[in-house]
Amino acid sequence: MKQKFGIDQRGNPITLFIIQNDRFVMCVSDYGATLVSLIDRKKNIDIVAGFDDVQDYVNHVSHFGAMIGRVANRIKDASFTLDKTTYHVSANKGRNSLHGGWNGFDKMLFHGEEHDNQVVFTATSPDGDEGYPGTLDIRITYTLDEQGVHIVCEGETDQTTLFGITNHSYFNLNGNGTINDHEVTLFADQYAPNDETGTATGQLLSCEGTPFDFRKGKLIGTDFESDDLQIRMTNGYDHHYAVPGSGLRDMAVCKANGLKLVTRSNLPGIHFYTGNFLNGDYTGHNGTNYGQHERVCFEPEYYPNAINYEGHEKPILPANKRSVQIIEYLLSDED
């Protein structure tokens, strides 16, 4: 099923696609290939923050529910060297590039097609788009089943480029209110500290004995008042975690309100963000204001700025090769 979702900044009509089964209702938009809503019919709550008209997605810069690309997170000084050529991409976060630039995937209009329990979005990012080389063909497939949401993002280019996506959904398993009662487990022994611009430094530090240790599970808000400089800099968590292994695997588990959300991916790590910079100015579904520490993001990704660091897997997509990047958000009753 689909319905009108308003008009974007270019005057294009936007469509909302609605897929449902016995447990869930999933709404996705062709603007930004965005996860707009995920309703648990059993609890009668929407666990994903979002808006009721595309203009809110056009006007806001917090990337609610959007697919992020060409490269998720930051590229320091908005430049990188690839095949001995230096490229300058959009500097939309101070001197750095964030989440693909001013007009990344989150501001892109995709072509959407509904197939049974799937919506397939396709688009082409032209050579030079936001400064990136190569014409990139993108295919993003959302599948809804009784486990939850499965996202497969495929990219193919005619010239070697960068391609490292994420999804930027904001979750609250209560539907509304604080996330301080959410218990989180992160399957990572190491995290990346940030510099003064919020860019990962290239290091990986041990979580052991720090506020960043979520290996055994703890309430999100346990260390919000910590004196740890990294926590103070970001008013919470806004950090990359390196998840051991390869292939599709569990990265994070979040529990609250009798629900369990499992994030799975085949990407190298995950960014853990606790809605530190939401200030209540955004009014979303059912008149909900999204305030600080009322939403949490689990964003599988490559190490931030990996293209400019040694020792980290780089999001390089060679010419005429295809990359398949997978993110799953699986929801069930808590054990």
mmCIF file of C-alpha atoms in Angstrom:
data_model
loop_
_atom_site.group_PDB
_atom_site.id
_atom_site.type_symbol
_atom_site.label_atom_id
_atom_site.label_comp_id
_atom_site.label_asym_id
_atom_site.label_seq_id
_atom_site.Cartn_x
_atom_site.Cartn_y
_atom_site.Cartn_z
ATOM 1 C CA MET A 1 0.000 0.000 0.000
ATOM 2 C CA LYS A 2 1.196 3.524 -0.640
ATOM 3 C CA GLN A 3 0.016 7.061 -0.016
ATOM 4 C CA LYS A 4 1.067 10.648 -0.658
ATOM 5 C CA PHE A 5 3.704 12.010 1.712
ATOM 6 C CA GLY A 6 3.993 15.639 0.622
ATOM 7 C CA ILE A 7 6.292 17.571 -1.704
ATOM 8 C CA ASP A 8 10.083 17.771 -1.369
ATOM 9 C CA GLN A 9 12.356 20.825 -1.749
ATOM 10 C CA ARG A 10 12.498 20.334 -5.530
ATOM 11 C CA GLY A 11 8.726 20.132 -5.956
ATOM 12 C CA ASN A 12 8.672 16.355 -6.374
ATOM 13 C CA PRO A 13 5.716 14.390 -4.969
ATOM 14 C CA ILE A 14 6.892 11.959 -2.282
ATOM 15 C CA THR A 15 5.398 8.552 -1.565
ATOM 16 C CA LEU A 16 5.015 6.637 1.683
ATOM 17 C CA PHE A 17 5.021 2.846 1.323
ATOM 18 C CA ILE A 18 3.259 0.790 4.006
ATOM 19 C CA ILE A 19 4.062 -2.894 4.569
ATOM 20 C CA GLN A 20 2.442 -4.878 7.364
ATOM 21 C CA ASN A 21 2.137 -8.349 8.814
ATOM 22 C CA ASP A 22 0.597 -9.846 11.948
ATOM 23 C CA ARG A 23 3.239 -8.258 14.217
ATOM 24 C CA PHE A 24 4.513 -5.075 12.558
ATOM 25 C CA VAL A 25 3.620 -2.106 10.372
ATOM 26 C CA MET A 26 6.590 -0.606 8.511
ATOM 27 C CA CYS A 27 6.423 2.737 6.698
ATOM 28 C CA VAL A 28 9.228 3.781 4.356
ATOM 29 C CA SER A 29 9.580 6.802 2.085
ATOM 30 C CA ASP A 30 11.224 7.256 -1.299
ATOM 31 C CA TYR A 31 12.738 10.477 0.088
ATOM 32 C CA GLY A 32 16.044 9.350 1.549
ATOM 33 C CA ALA A 33 14.942 5.688 1.426
ATOM 34 C CA THR A 34 13.813 6.526 4.947
ATOM 35 C CA LEU A 35 12.398 4.265 7.638
ATOM 36 C CA VAL A 36 9.570 6.533 8.769
ATOM 37 C CA SER A 37 7.807 4.257 11.225
ATOM 38 C CA LEU A 38 7.934 0.767 12.751
ATOM 39 C CA ILE A 39 4.854 -0.073 14.777
ATOM 40 C CA ASP A 40 4.742 -3.081 17.074
ATOM 41 C CA ARG A 41 1.079 -4.067 16.800
ATOM 42 C CA LYS A 42 1.276 -6.225 19.906
ATOM 43 C CA LYS A 43 2.357 -3.275 22.082
ATOM 44 C CA ASN A 44 0.603 -0.672 19.900
ATOM 45 C CA ILE A 45 3.670 1.576 19.917
ATOM 46 C CA ASP A 46 5.878 3.122 17.236
ATOM 47 C CA ILE A 47 9.502 2.455 18.175
ATOM 48 C CA VAL A 48 11.034 4.648 15.416
ATOM 49 C CA ALA A 49 11.107 8.442 15.578
ATOM 50 C CA GLY A 50 9.751 10.145 12.497
ATOM 51 C CA PHE A 51 7.434 12.695 10.958
ATOM 52 C CA ASP A 52 4.083 12.787 9.193
ATOM 53 C CA ASP A 53 5.121 14.900 6.185
ATOM 54 C CA VAL A 54 8.260 14.907 4.071
ATOM 55 C CA GLN A 55 8.843 18.629 4.697
ATOM 56 C CA ASP A 56 10.009 17.797 8.204
ATOM 57 C CA TYR A 57 12.669 15.526 6.710
ATOM 58 C CA VAL A 58 13.630 18.253 4.247
ATOM 59 C CA ASN A 59 13.985 20.875 6.979
ATOM 60 C CA HIS A 60 15.725 18.869 9.710
ATOM 61 C CA VAL A 61 19.395 17.894 9.707
ATOM 62 C CA SER A 62 19.335 15.004 12.187
ATOM 63 C CA HIS A 63 18.875 12.345 9.475
ATOM 64 C CA PHE A 64 15.824 10.712 11.088
ATOM 65 C CA GLY A 65 15.454 7.157 9.744
ATOM 66 C CA ALA A 66 17.368 7.890 6.546
ATOM 67 C CA MET A 67 19.816 5.778 4.633
ATOM 68 C CA ILE A 68 23.201 7.492 4.801
ATOM 69 C CA GLY A 69 25.765 7.666 1.986
ATOM 70 C CA ARG A 70 27.878 7.754 0.035
ATOM 71 C CA VAL A 71 29.896 7.527 3.256
ATOM 72 C CA ALA A 72 28.475 7.387 6.759
ATOM 73 C CA ASN A 73 29.978 9.438 9.587
ATOM 74 C CA ARG A 74 32.804 11.935 9.110
ATOM 75 C CA ILE A 75 35.572 12.435 6.587
ATOM 76 C CA LYS A 76 38.146 14.655 8.234
ATOM 77 C CA ASP A 77 38.865 17.945 6.470
ATOM 78 C CA ALA A 78 36.387 16.813 3.787
ATOM 79 C CA SER A 79 39.113 15.302 1.627
ATOM 80 C CA PHE A 80 40.713 11.978 0.785
ATOM 81 C CA THR A 81 43.123 10.460 -1.705
ATOM 82 C CA LEU A 82 42.078 7.560 -3.905
ATOM 83 C CA ASP A 83 44.235 6.071 -6.677
ATOM 84 C CA LYS A 84 46.696 8.961 -6.254
ATOM 85 C CA THR A 85 43.974 11.564 -6.822
ATOM 86 C CA THR A 86 42.841 13.868 -4.021
ATOM 87 C CA TYR A 87 39.116 14.539 -3.816
ATOM 88 C CA HIS A 88 37.390 17.345 -1.933
ATOM 89 C CA VAL A 89 33.878 16.546 -0.767
ATOM 90 C CA SER A 90 31.220 18.735 0.840
ATOM 91 C CA ALA A 91 32.240 20.211 4.180
ATOM 92 C CA ASN A 92 28.858 20.291 5.915
ATOM 93 C CA LYS A 93 30.037 19.849 9.516
ATOM 94 C CA GLY A 94 32.599 22.541 10.178
ATOM 95 C CA ARG A 95 35.645 21.621 8.137
ATOM 96 C CA ASN A 96 34.571 17.966 7.940
ATOM 97 C CA SER A 97 32.117 16.088 5.755
ATOM 98 C CA LEU A 98 29.320 14.279 7.604
ATOM 99 C CA HIS A 99 26.986 11.543 6.333
ATOM 100 C CA GLY A 100 27.618 12.116 2.638
ATOM 101 C CA GLY A 101 27.510 15.914 2.565
ATOM 102 C CA TRP A 102 24.793 18.527 2.180
ATOM 103 C CA ASN A 103 22.807 16.380 -0.230
ATOM 104 C CA GLY A 104 23.652 12.799 0.626
ATOM 105 C CA PHE A 105 21.360 9.800 0.317
ATOM 106 C CA ASP A 106 19.129 11.281 3.036
ATOM 107 C CA LYS A 107 18.143 14.151 0.695
ATOM 108 C CA MET A 108 17.909 12.006 -2.439
ATOM 109 C CA LEU A 109 14.707 11.023 -4.205
ATOM 110 C CA PHE A 110 14.662 7.292 -4.936
ATOM 111 C CA HIS A 111 12.390 5.351 -7.258
ATOM 112 C CA GLY A 112 10.343 2.978 -5.116
ATOM 113 C CA GLU A 113 8.571 -0.249 -6.015
ATOM 114 C CA GLU A 114 6.532 -2.444 -3.680
ATOM 115 C CA HIS A 115 6.802 -6.242 -3.928
ATOM 116 C CA ASP A 116 4.824 -8.326 -1.414
ATOM 117 C CA ASN A 117 6.684 -7.744 1.878
ATOM 118 C CA GLN A 118 9.428 -5.622 0.292
ATOM 119 C CA VAL A 119 10.036 -2.107 -0.964
ATOM 120 C CA VAL A 120 12.914 -1.664 -3.410
ATOM 121 C CA PHE A 121 14.452 1.795 -3.834
ATOM 122 C CA THR A 122 16.811 2.633 -6.699
ATOM 123 C CA ALA A 123 18.719 5.781 -7.612
ATOM 124 C CA THR A 124 21.863 6.956 -9.371
ATOM 125 C CA SER A 125 24.390 9.284 -7.784
ATOM 126 C CA PRO A 126 26.218 11.001 -10.673
ATOM 127 C CA ASP A 127 29.975 11.389 -11.012
ATOM 128 C CA GLY A 128 31.085 14.314 -8.845
ATOM 129 C CA ASP A 129 28.014 14.186 -6.609
ATOM 130 C CA GLU A 130 29.017 15.964 -3.365
ATOM 131 C CA GLY A 131 32.589 15.652 -4.671
ATOM 132 C CA TYR A 132 32.744 11.853 -4.916
ATOM 133 C CA PRO A 133 34.123 10.186 -8.055
ATOM 134 C CA GLY A 134 32.199 7.783 -10.255
ATOM 135 C CA THR A 135 28.594 7.236 -11.216
ATOM 136 C CA LEU A 136 27.111 5.089 -8.450
ATOM 137 C CA ASP A 137 24.010 2.962 -8.953
ATOM 138 C CA ILE A 138 22.223 2.294 -5.668
ATOM 139 C CA ARG A 139 19.631 -0.333 -4.789
ATOM 140 C CA ILE A 140 18.147 -0.439 -1.278
ATOM 141 C CA THR A 141 15.726 -3.204 -0.346
ATOM 142 C CA TYR A 142 13.595 -3.068 2.793
ATOM 143 C CA THR A 143 12.027 -6.398 3.769
ATOM 144 C CA LEU A 144 9.547 -6.816 6.617
ATOM 145 C CA ASP A 145 8.968 -10.238 8.165
ATOM 146 C CA GLU A 146 7.885 -11.567 11.558
ATOM 147 C CA GLN A 147 11.384 -10.880 12.915
ATOM 148 C CA GLY A 148 11.530 -7.232 11.920
ATOM 149 C CA VAL A 149 13.241 -5.085 9.289
ATOM 150 C CA HIS A 150 15.964 -6.288 6.925
ATOM 151 C CA ILE A 151 17.833 -3.690 4.846
ATOM 152 C CA VAL A 152 20.111 -4.640 1.949
ATOM 153 C CA CYS A 153 22.026 -1.805 0.285
ATOM 154 C CA GLU A 154 23.839 -2.534 -2.980
ATOM 155 C CA GLY A 155 26.171 -0.234 -4.854
ATOM 156 C CA GLU A 156 27.954 -0.472 -8.204
ATOM 157 C CA THR A 157 30.146 2.175 -9.822
ATOM 158 C CA ASP A 158 31.888 2.844 -13.132
ATOM 159 C CA GLN A 159 34.896 4.385 -11.354
ATOM 160 C CA THR A 160 36.556 3.463 -8.089
ATOM 161 C CA THR A 161 34.849 5.405 -5.312
ATOM 162 C CA LEU A 162 33.834 5.257 -1.649
ATOM 163 C CA PHE A 163 30.691 3.463 -0.516
ATOM 164 C CA GLY A 164 29.936 2.870 3.149
ATOM 165 C CA ILE A 165 26.346 3.259 4.281
ATOM 166 C CA THR A 166 24.355 3.183 7.486
ATOM 167 C CA ASN A 167 20.779 3.650 8.614
ATOM 168 C CA HIS A 168 20.078 6.516 11.019
ATOM 169 C CA SER A 169 16.876 5.392 12.736
ATOM 170 C CA TYR A 170 16.190 6.685 16.244
ATOM 171 C CA PHE A 171 14.662 4.046 18.526
ATOM 172 C CA ASN A 172 12.687 4.098 21.756
ATOM 173 C CA LEU A 173 11.215 0.779 22.896
ATOM 174 C CA ASN A 174 8.741 2.593 25.136
ATOM 175 C CA GLY A 175 7.525 4.649 22.208
ATOM 176 C CA ASN A 176 8.184 7.919 24.058
ATOM 177 C CA GLY A 177 10.129 9.348 26.979
ATOM 178 C CA THR A 178 13.606 8.687 28.311
ATOM 179 C CA ILE A 179 15.860 5.885 27.116
ATOM 180 C CA ASN A 180 17.610 5.699 30.492
ATOM 181 C CA ASP A 181 15.728 2.476 31.275
ATOM 182 C CA HIS A 182 16.935 0.778 28.065
ATOM 183 C CA GLU A 183 19.484 -1.967 28.738
ATOM 184 C CA VAL A 184 22.102 -2.177 25.991
ATOM 185 C CA THR A 185 24.673 -4.827 25.141
ATOM 186 C CA LEU A 186 27.360 -4.021 22.563
ATOM 187 C CA PHE A 187 29.411 -6.928 21.237
ATOM 188 C CA ALA A 188 32.641 -4.952 21.106
ATOM 189 C CA ASP A 189 35.829 -4.912 23.165
ATOM 190 C CA GLN A 190 37.090 -1.629 21.706
ATOM 191 C CA TYR A 191 35.714 1.819 20.960
ATOM 192 C CA ALA A 192 37.011 4.830 19.035
ATOM 193 C CA PRO A 193 37.670 8.091 20.913
ATOM 194 C CA ASN A 194 36.741 11.340 19.155
ATOM 195 C CA ASP A 195 38.727 14.509 18.630
ATOM 196 C CA GLU A 196 37.382 17.999 19.325
ATOM 197 C CA THR A 197 35.425 17.984 16.041
ATOM 198 C CA GLY A 198 33.664 14.705 16.829
ATOM 199 C CA THR A 199 35.799 12.734 14.376
ATOM 200 C CA ALA A 200 37.221 9.386 15.455
ATOM 201 C CA THR A 201 40.973 9.746 16.029
ATOM 202 C CA GLY A 202 42.028 6.534 14.291
ATOM 203 C CA GLN A 203 42.605 4.795 17.610
ATOM 204 C CA LEU A 204 40.772 1.880 19.171
ATOM 205 C CA LEU A 205 40.794 1.794 22.968
ATOM 206 C CA SER A 206 39.812 -0.988 25.327
ATOM 207 C CA CYS A 207 36.324 -0.725 26.803
ATOM 208 C CA GLU A 208 37.520 -2.517 29.937
ATOM 209 C CA GLY A 209 36.958 -0.455 33.083
ATOM 210 C CA THR A 210 35.473 2.520 31.219
ATOM 211 C CA PRO A 211 31.962 3.934 30.764
ATOM 212 C CA PHE A 212 32.146 2.488 27.228
ATOM 213 C CA ASP A 213 31.974 -1.130 28.403
ATOM 214 C CA PHE A 214 28.569 -2.526 27.417
ATOM 215 C CA ARG A 215 29.735 -6.109 26.887
ATOM 216 C CA LYS A 216 27.707 -7.502 29.783
ATOM 217 C CA GLY A 217 24.751 -5.176 29.292
ATOM 218 C CA LYS A 218 23.855 -2.098 31.318
ATOM 219 C CA LEU A 219 21.315 0.697 31.382
ATOM 220 C CA ILE A 220 22.104 3.387 28.821
ATOM 221 C CA GLY A 221 22.040 6.222 31.342
ATOM 222 C CA THR A 222 24.308 4.585 33.932
ATOM 223 C CA ASP A 223 27.341 6.718 33.062
ATOM 224 C CA PHE A 224 25.795 9.824 31.523
ATOM 225 C CA GLU A 225 27.137 11.838 34.482
ATOM 226 C CA SER A 226 30.621 10.328 34.254
ATOM 227 C CA ASP A 227 33.665 12.603 34.391
ATOM 228 C CA ASP A 228 35.101 10.779 31.383
ATOM 229 C CA LEU A 229 36.156 13.462 28.894
ATOM 230 C CA GLN A 230 34.669 11.604 25.932
ATOM 231 C CA ILE A 231 31.268 11.428 27.636
ATOM 232 C CA ARG A 232 31.445 15.103 28.615
ATOM 233 C CA MET A 233 32.374 16.192 25.079
ATOM 234 C CA THR A 234 29.249 14.646 23.574
ATOM 235 C CA ASN A 235 26.797 14.718 26.531
ATOM 236 C CA GLY A 236 26.519 10.947 26.245
ATOM 237 C CA TYR A 237 27.568 8.382 23.675
ATOM 238 C CA ASP A 238 28.348 9.311 20.074
ATOM 239 C CA HIS A 239 31.066 6.765 19.340
ATOM 240 C CA HIS A 240 32.137 3.988 17.004
ATOM 241 C CA TYR A 241 32.624 0.453 18.322
ATOM 242 C CA ALA A 242 34.661 -2.188 16.475
ATOM 243 C CA VAL A 243 32.729 -5.457 16.330
ATOM 244 C CA PRO A 244 34.976 -8.538 15.929
ATOM 245 C CA GLY A 245 34.376 -11.009 13.135
ATOM 246 C CA SER A 246 32.991 -10.647 9.643
ATOM 247 C CA GLY A 247 29.796 -11.376 7.798
ATOM 248 C CA LEU A 248 26.291 -10.896 9.136
ATOM 249 C CA ARG A 249 26.467 -10.986 12.943
ATOM 250 C CA ASP A 250 24.908 -9.553 16.092
ATOM 251 C CA MET A 251 26.270 -6.119 16.975
ATOM 252 C CA ALA A 252 23.930 -4.783 19.646
ATOM 253 C CA VAL A 253 20.982 -5.801 21.800
ATOM 254 C CA CYS A 254 18.617 -3.296 23.399
ATOM 255 C CA LYS A 255 15.937 -4.271 25.933
ATOM 256 C CA ALA A 256 13.092 -2.278 27.473
ATOM 257 C CA ASN A 257 9.332 -2.472 27.944
ATOM 258 C CA GLY A 258 9.339 -6.238 27.479
ATOM 259 C CA LEU A 259 10.894 -5.888 24.007
ATOM 260 C CA LYS A 260 14.275 -6.848 22.606
ATOM 261 C CA LEU A 261 15.829 -5.091 19.601
ATOM 262 C CA VAL A 262 18.785 -6.841 17.969
ATOM 263 C CA THR A 263 20.952 -4.977 15.459
ATOM 264 C CA ARG A 264 22.812 -7.179 12.972
ATOM 265 C CA SER A 265 25.110 -6.265 10.089
ATOM 266 C CA ASN A 266 27.987 -7.379 7.886
ATOM 267 C CA LEU A 267 29.760 -4.026 8.317
ATOM 268 C CA PRO A 268 32.967 -3.684 10.399
ATOM 269 C CA GLY A 269 31.499 -1.842 13.380
ATOM 270 C CA ILE A 270 28.640 0.155 14.828
ATOM 271 C CA HIS A 271 28.093 3.764 15.870
ATOM 272 C CA PHE A 272 26.246 4.136 19.170
ATOM 273 C CA TYR A 273 24.449 7.482 19.561
ATOM 274 C CA THR A 274 22.163 8.387 22.446
ATOM 275 C CA GLY A 275 20.308 11.395 21.032
ATOM 276 C CA ASN A 276 22.545 13.839 22.884
ATOM 277 C CA PHE A 277 21.795 16.783 20.617
ATOM 278 C CA LEU A 278 18.038 16.387 20.316
ATOM 279 C CA ASN A 279 16.562 19.378 22.116
ATOM 280 C CA GLY A 280 12.798 19.003 21.855
ATOM 281 C CA ASP A 281 12.499 21.268 18.814
ATOM 282 C CA TYR A 282 11.434 18.370 16.585
ATOM 283 C CA THR A 283 7.760 17.373 16.770
ATOM 284 C CA GLY A 284 7.063 13.992 15.236
ATOM 285 C CA HIS A 285 4.492 11.202 15.249
ATOM 286 C CA ASN A 286 1.452 11.860 17.455
ATOM 287 C CA GLY A 287 2.788 15.283 18.483
ATOM 288 C CA THR A 288 5.838 13.796 20.198
ATOM 289 C CA ASN A 289 8.735 16.163 20.888
ATOM 290 C CA TYR A 290 12.104 14.440 20.559
ATOM 291 C CA GLY A 291 14.332 15.569 23.420
ATOM 292 C CA GLN A 292 17.818 14.762 24.669
ATOM 293 C CA HIS A 293 18.376 11.096 25.602
ATOM 294 C CA GLU A 294 14.917 10.106 24.382
ATOM 295 C CA ARG A 295 16.146 8.141 21.361
ATOM 296 C CA VAL A 296 19.037 5.798 20.613
ATOM 297 C CA CYS A 297 20.683 5.013 17.274
ATOM 298 C CA PHE A 298 22.454 1.798 16.341
ATOM 299 C CA GLU A 299 24.315 2.607 13.113
ATOM 300 C CA PRO A 300 26.424 -0.189 11.570
ATOM 301 C CA GLU A 301 29.271 1.385 9.612
ATOM 302 C CA TYR A 302 32.908 1.427 8.585
ATOM 303 C CA TYR A 303 35.367 3.060 10.987
ATOM 304 C CA PRO A 304 34.813 6.838 10.637
ATOM 305 C CA ASN A 305 37.309 8.549 8.324
ATOM 306 C CA ALA A 306 38.814 5.127 7.575
ATOM 307 C CA ILE A 307 39.898 6.277 4.119
ATOM 308 C CA ASN A 308 42.416 8.612 5.794
ATOM 309 C CA TYR A 309 43.690 6.159 8.416
ATOM 310 C CA GLU A 310 45.894 3.097 8.274
ATOM 311 C CA GLY A 311 44.855 -0.093 10.011
ATOM 312 C CA HIS A 312 41.113 0.085 9.322
ATOM 313 C CA GLU A 313 39.048 -1.508 6.578
ATOM 314 C CA LYS A 314 38.316 1.185 4.008
ATOM 315 C CA PRO A 315 34.961 1.688 2.247
ATOM 316 C CA ILE A 316 36.511 1.507 -1.222
ATOM 317 C CA LEU A 317 34.291 0.244 -4.032
ATOM 318 C CA PRO A 318 36.339 -0.651 -7.142
ATOM 319 C CA ALA A 319 35.015 0.126 -10.596
ATOM 320 C CA ASN A 320 32.523 -2.386 -11.981
ATOM 321 C CA LYS A 321 32.318 -4.255 -8.676
ATOM 322 C CA ARG A 322 29.248 -4.587 -6.479
ATOM 323 C CA SER A 323 29.132 -4.035 -2.724
ATOM 324 C CA VAL A 324 26.343 -5.519 -0.605
ATOM 325 C CA GLN A 325 25.916 -4.004 2.860
ATOM 326 C CA ILE A 326 23.289 -5.392 5.227
ATOM 327 C CA ILE A 327 21.574 -3.956 8.298
ATOM 328 C CA GLU A 328 18.872 -5.742 10.266
ATOM 329 C CA TYR A 329 16.701 -4.464 13.116
ATOM 330 C CA LEU A 330 15.010 -7.499 14.661
ATOM 331 C CA LEU A 331 12.332 -7.018 17.303
ATOM 332 C CA SER A 332 10.895 -9.660 19.612
ATOM 333 C CA ASP A 333 9.468 -10.110 23.074
ATOM 334 C CA GLU A 334 12.177 -9.947 25.728
ATOM 335 C CA ASP A 335 13.499 -13.319 26.886
#
